[in-house]
JSON list of C-alpha atoms in Angstrom, two decimals:
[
{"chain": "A", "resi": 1, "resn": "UNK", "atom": "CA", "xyz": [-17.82, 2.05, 11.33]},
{"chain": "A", "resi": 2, "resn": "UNK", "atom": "CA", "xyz": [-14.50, 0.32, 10.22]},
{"chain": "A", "resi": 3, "resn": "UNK", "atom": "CA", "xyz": [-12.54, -0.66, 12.80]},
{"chain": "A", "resi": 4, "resn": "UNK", "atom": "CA", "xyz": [-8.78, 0.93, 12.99]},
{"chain": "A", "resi": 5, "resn": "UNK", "atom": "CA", "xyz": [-6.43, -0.69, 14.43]},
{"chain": "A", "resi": 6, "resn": "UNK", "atom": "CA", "xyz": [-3.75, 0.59, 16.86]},
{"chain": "A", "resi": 7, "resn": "UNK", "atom": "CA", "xyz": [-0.53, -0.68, 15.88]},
{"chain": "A", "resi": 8, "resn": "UNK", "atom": "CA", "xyz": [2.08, -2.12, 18.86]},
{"chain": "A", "resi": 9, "resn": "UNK", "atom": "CA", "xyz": [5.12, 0.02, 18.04]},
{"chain": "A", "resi": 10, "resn": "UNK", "atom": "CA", "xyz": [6.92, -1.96, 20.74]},
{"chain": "A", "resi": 11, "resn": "UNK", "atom": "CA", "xyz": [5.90, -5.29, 18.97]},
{"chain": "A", "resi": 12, "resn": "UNK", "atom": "CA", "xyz": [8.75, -5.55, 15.93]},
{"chain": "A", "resi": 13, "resn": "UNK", "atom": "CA", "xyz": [6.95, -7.55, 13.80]},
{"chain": "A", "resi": 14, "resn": "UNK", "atom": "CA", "xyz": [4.10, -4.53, 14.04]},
{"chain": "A", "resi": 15, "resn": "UNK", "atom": "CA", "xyz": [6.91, -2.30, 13.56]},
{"chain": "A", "resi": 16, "resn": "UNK", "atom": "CA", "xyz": [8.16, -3.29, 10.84]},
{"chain": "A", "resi": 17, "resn": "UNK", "atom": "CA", "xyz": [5.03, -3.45, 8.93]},
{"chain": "A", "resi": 18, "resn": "UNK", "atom": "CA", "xyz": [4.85, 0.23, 10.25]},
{"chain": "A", "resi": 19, "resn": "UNK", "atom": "CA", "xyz": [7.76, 1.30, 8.51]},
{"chain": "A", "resi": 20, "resn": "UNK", "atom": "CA", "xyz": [7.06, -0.70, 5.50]},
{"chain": "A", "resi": 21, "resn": "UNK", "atom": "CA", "xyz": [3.73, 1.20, 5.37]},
{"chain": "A", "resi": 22, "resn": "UNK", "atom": "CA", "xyz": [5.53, 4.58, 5.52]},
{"chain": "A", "resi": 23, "resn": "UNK", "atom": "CA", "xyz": [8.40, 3.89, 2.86]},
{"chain": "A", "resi": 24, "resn": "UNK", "atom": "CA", "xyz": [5.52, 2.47, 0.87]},
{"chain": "A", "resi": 25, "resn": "UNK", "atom": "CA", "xyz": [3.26, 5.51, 0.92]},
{"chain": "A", "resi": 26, "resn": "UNK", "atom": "CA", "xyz": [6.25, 7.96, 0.49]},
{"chain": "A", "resi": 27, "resn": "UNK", "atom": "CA", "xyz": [7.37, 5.81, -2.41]},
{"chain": "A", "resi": 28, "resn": "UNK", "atom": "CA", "xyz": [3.70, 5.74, -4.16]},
{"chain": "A", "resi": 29, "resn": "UNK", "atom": "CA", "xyz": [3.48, 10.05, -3.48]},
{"chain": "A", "resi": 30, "resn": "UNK", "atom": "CA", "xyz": [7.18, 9.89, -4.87]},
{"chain": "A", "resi": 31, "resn": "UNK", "atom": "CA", "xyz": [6.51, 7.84, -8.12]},
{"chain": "A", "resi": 32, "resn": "UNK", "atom": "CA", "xyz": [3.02, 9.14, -8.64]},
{"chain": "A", "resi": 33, "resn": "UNK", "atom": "CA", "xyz": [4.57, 12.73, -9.05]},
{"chain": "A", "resi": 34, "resn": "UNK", "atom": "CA", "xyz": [7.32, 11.70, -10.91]},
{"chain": "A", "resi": 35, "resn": "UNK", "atom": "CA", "xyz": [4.86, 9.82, -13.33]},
{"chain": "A", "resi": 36, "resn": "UNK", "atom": "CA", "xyz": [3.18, 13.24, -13.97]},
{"chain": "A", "resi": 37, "resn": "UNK", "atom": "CA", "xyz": [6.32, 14.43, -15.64]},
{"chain": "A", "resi": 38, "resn": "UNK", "atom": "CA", "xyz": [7.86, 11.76, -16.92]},
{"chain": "A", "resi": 39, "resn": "UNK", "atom": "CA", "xyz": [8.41, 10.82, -20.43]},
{"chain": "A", "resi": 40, "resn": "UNK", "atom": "CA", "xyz": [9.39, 7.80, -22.58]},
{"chain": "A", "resi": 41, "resn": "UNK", "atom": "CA", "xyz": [10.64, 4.56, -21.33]},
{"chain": "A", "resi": 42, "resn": "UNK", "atom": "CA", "xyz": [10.77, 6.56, -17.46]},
{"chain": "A", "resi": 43, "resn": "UNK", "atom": "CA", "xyz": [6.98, 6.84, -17.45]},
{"chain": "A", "resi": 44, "resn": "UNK", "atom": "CA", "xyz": [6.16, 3.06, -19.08]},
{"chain": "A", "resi": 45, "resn": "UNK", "atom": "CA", "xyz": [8.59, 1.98, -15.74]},
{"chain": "A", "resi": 46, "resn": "UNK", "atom": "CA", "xyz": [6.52, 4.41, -13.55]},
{"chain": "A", "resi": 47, "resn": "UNK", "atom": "CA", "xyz": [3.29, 2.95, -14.68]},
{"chain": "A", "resi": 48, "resn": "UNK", "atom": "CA", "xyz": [4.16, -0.84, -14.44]},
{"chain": "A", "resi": 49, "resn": "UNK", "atom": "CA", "xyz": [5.39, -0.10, -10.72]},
{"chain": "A", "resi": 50, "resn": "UNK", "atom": "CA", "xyz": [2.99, 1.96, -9.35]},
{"chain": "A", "resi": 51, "resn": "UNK", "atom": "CA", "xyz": [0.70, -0.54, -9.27]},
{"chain": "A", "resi": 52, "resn": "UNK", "atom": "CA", "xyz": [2.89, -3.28, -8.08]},
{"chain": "A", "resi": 53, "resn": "UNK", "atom": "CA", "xyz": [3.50, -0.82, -5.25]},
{"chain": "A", "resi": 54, "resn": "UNK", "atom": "CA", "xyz": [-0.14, -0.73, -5.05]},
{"chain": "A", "resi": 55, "resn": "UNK", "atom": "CA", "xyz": [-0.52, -4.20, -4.33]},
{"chain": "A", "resi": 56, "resn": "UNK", "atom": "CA", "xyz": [2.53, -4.37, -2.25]},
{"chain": "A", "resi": 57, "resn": "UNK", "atom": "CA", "xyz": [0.68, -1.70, 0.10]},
{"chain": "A", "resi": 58, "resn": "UNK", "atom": "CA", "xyz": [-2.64, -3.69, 0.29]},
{"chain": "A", "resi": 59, "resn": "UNK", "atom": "CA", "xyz": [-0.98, -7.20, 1.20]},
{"chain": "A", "resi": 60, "resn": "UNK", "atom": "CA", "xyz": [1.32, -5.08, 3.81]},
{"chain": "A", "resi": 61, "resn": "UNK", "atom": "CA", "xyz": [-2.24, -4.00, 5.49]},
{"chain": "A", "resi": 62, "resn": "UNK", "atom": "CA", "xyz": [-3.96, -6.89, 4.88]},
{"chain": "A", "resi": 63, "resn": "UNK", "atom": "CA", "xyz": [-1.95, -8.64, 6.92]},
{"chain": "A", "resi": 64, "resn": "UNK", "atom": "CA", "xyz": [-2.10, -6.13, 9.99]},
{"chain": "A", "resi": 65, "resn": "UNK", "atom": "CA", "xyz": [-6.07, -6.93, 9.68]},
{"chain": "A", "resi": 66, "resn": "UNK", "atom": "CA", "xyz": [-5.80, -10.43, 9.33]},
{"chain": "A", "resi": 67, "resn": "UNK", "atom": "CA", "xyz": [-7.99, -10.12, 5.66]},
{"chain": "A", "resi": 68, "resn": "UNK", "atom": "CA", "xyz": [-8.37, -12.48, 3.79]},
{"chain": "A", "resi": 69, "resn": "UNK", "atom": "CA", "xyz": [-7.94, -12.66, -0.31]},
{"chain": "A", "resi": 70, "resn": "UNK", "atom": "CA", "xyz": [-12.05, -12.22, -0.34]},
{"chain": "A", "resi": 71, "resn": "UNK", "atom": "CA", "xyz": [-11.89, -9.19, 2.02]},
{"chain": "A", "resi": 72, "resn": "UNK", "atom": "CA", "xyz": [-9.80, -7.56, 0.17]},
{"chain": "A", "resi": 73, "resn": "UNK", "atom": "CA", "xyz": [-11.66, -7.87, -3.07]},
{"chain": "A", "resi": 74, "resn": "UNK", "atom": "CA", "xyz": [-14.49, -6.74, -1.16]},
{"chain": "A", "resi": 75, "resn": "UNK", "atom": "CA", "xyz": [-12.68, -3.25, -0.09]},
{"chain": "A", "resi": 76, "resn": "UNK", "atom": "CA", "xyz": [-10.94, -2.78, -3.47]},
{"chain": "A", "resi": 77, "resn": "UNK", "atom": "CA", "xyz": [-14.19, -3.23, -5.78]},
{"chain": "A", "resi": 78, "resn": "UNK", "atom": "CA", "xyz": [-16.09, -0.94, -3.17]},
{"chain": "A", "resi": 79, "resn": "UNK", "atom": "CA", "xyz": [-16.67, 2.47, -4.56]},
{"chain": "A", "resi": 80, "resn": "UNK", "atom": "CA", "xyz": [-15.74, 4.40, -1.47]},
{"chain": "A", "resi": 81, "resn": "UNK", "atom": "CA", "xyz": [-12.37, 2.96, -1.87]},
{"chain": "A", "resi": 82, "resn": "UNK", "atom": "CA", "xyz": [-11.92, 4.59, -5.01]}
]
């Protein structure tokens, strides 16, 4: 069972990782169909930030969980997470 964490709405600093979550997410769905078409220099920018984006996603929720660099190797090399 993994535990999931309510997040304090009323608590800014859990707020704002919140909405960074959401503008992250909508920004990876964004990008990741816009890499599907893209072409040229447009797709080799697509591909070097999607993955920075990525990253920036992970660190946001690793530090609503409190995880550590090692935990979140753990999660990322675990198959289920792919």
């Amino acid at each position: 069972d993994l535990p999931i964490r309510m997040i304090n709405l009323d608590e800014e600093e859990e707020s704002r990782a919140y909405e960074r979550i959401v503008e992250t997410v909508q920004s990876l769905i964004d990008m990741k169909a816009a890499y599907k078409t893209a072409h040229g220099q447009q797709r080799v920018i697509l591909g070097r930030r999607i993955p920075e984006l990525e990253q920036e996603l992970i660190q946001i929720v690793s530090g609503l969980y409190n995880l550590t660099d090692e935990d979140c190797e753990i999660v990322q090399n675990d198959p289920a997470f792919l």
